[in-house]
GROMACS .gro file of N, CA, C and O in nm:
model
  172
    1UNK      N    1   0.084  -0.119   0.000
    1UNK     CA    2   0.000   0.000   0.000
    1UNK      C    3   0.088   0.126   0.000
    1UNK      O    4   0.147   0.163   0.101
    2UNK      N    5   0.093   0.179  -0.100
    2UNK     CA    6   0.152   0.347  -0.088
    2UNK      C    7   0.093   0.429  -0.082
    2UNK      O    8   0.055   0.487  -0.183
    3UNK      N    9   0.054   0.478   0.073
    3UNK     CA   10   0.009   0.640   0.065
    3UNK      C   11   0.055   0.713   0.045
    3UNK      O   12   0.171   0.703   0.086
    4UNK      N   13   0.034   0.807  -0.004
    4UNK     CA   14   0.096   0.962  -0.045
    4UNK      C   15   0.034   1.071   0.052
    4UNK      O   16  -0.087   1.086   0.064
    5UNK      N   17   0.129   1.144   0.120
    5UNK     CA   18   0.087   1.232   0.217
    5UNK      C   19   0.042   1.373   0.118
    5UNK      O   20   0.065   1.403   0.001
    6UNK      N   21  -0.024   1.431   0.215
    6UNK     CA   22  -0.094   1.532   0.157
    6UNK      C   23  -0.021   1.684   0.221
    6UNK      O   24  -0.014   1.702   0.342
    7UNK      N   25   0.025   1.775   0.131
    7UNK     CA   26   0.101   1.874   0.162
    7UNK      C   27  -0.009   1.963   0.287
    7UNK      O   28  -0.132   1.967   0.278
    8UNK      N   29   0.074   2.028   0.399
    8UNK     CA   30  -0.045   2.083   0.460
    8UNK      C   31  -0.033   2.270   0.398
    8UNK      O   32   0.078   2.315   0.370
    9UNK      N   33  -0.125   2.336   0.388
    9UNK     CA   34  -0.156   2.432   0.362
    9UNK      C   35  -0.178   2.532   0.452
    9UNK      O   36  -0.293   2.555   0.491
   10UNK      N   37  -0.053   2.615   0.503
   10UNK     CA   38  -0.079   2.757   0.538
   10UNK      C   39  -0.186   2.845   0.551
   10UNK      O   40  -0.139   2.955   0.582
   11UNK      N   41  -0.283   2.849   0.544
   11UNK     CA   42  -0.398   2.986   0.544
   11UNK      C   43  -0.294   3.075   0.550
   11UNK      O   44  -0.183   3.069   0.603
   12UNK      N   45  -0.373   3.189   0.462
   12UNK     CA   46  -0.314   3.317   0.462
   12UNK      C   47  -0.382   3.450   0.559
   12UNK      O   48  -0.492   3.492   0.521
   13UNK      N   49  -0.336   3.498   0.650
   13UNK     CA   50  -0.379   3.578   0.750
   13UNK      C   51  -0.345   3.711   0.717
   13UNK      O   52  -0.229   3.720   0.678
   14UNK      N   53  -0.415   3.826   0.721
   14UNK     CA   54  -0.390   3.948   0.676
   14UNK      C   55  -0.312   4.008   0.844
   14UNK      O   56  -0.332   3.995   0.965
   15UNK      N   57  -0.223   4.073   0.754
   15UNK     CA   58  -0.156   4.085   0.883
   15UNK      C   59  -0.192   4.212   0.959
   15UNK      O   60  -0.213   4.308   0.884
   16UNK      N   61  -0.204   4.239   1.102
   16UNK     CA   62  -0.245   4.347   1.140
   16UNK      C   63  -0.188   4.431   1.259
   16UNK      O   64  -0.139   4.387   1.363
   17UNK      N   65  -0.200   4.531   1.229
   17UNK     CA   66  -0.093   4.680   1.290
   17UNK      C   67  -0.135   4.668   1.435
   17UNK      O   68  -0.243   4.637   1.486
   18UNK      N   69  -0.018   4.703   1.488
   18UNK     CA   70  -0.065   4.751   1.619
   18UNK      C   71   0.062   4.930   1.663
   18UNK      O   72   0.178   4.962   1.685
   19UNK      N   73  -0.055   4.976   1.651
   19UNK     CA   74  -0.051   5.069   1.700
   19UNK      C   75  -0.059   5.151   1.883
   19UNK      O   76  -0.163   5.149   1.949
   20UNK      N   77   0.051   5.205   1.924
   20UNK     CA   78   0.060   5.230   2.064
   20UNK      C   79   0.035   5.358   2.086
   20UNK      O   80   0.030   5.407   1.974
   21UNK      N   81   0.009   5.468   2.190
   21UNK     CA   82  -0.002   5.616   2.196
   21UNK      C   83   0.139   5.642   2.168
   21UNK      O   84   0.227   5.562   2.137
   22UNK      N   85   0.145   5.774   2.183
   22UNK     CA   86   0.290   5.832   2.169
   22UNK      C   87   0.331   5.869   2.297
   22UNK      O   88   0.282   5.972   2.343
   23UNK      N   89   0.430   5.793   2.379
   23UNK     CA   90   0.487   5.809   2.471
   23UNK      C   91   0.626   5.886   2.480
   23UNK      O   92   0.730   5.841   2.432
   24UNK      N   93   0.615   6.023   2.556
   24UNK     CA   94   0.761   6.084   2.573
   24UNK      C   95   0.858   6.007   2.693
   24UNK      O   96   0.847   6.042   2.811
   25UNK      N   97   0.946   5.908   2.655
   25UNK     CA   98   1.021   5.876   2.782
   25UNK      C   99   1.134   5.984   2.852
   25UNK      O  100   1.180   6.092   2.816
   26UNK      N  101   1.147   5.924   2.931
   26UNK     CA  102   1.299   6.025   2.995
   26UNK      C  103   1.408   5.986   2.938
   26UNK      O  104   1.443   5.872   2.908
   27UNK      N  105   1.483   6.131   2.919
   27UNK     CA  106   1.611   6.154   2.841
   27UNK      C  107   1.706   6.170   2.930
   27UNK      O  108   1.698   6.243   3.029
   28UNK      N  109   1.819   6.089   2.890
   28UNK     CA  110   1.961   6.117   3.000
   28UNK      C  111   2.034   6.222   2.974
   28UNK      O  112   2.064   6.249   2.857
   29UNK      N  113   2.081   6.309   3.096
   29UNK     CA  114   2.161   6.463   3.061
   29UNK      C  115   2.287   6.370   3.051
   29UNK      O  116   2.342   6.313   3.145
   30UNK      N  117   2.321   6.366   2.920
   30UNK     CA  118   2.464   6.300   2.889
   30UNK      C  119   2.552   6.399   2.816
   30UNK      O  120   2.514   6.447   2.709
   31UNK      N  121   2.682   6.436   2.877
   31UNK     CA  122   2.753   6.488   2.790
   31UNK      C  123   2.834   6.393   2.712
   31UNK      O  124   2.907   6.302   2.753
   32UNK      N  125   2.798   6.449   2.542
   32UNK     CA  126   2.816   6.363   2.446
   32UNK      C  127   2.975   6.406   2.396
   32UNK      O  128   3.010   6.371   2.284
   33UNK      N  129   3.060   6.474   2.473
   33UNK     CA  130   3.178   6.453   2.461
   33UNK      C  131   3.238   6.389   2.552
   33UNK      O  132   3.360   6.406   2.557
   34UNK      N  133   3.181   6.304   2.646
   34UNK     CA  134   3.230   6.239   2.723
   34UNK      C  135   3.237   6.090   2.715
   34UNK      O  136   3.121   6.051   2.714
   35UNK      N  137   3.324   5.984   2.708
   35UNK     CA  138   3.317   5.904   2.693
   35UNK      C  139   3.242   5.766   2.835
   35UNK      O  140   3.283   5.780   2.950
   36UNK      N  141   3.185   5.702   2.818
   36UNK     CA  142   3.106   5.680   2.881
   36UNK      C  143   3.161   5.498   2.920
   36UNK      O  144   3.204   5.423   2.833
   37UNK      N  145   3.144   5.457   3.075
   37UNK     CA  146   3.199   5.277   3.020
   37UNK      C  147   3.109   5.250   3.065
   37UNK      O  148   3.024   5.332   3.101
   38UNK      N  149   3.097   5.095   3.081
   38UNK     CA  150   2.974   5.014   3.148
   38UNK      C  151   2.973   4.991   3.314
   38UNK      O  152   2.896   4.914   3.372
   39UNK      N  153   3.046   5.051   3.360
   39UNK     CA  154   3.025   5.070   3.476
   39UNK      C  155   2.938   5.229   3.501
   39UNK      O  156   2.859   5.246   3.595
   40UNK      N  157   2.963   5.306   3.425
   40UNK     CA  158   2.878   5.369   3.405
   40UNK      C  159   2.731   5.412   3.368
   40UNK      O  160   2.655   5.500   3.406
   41UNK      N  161   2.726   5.305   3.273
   41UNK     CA  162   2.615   5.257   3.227
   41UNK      C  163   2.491   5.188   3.342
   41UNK      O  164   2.375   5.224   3.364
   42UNK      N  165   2.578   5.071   3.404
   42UNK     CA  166   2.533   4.990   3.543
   42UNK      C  167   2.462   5.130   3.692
   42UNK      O  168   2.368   5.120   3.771
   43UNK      N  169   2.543   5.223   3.673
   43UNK     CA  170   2.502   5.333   3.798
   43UNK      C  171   2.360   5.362   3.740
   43UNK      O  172   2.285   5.441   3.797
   0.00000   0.00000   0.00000
């Protein structure tokens, strides 16, 4: 007996947005001539 399997088929799903409010987070006072390490980073 040879069955032959049957390919399975994907459905196609329209894909859909998600959209969030516009959130202002907090900004770090970094001076950007300063070089910065990860111990710094860690504080």
């Amino acid at each position: 007996m040879d069955k032959k399997k049957k390919a399975y088929k994907i459905p196609e799903i329209e894909p859909r947005i998600v959209e969030e409010p516009f959130v202002m987070y907090g900004t770090l006072d970094l001076d950007e001539s300063k070089r910065y390490t990860y111990a710094d980073y860690l504080t």
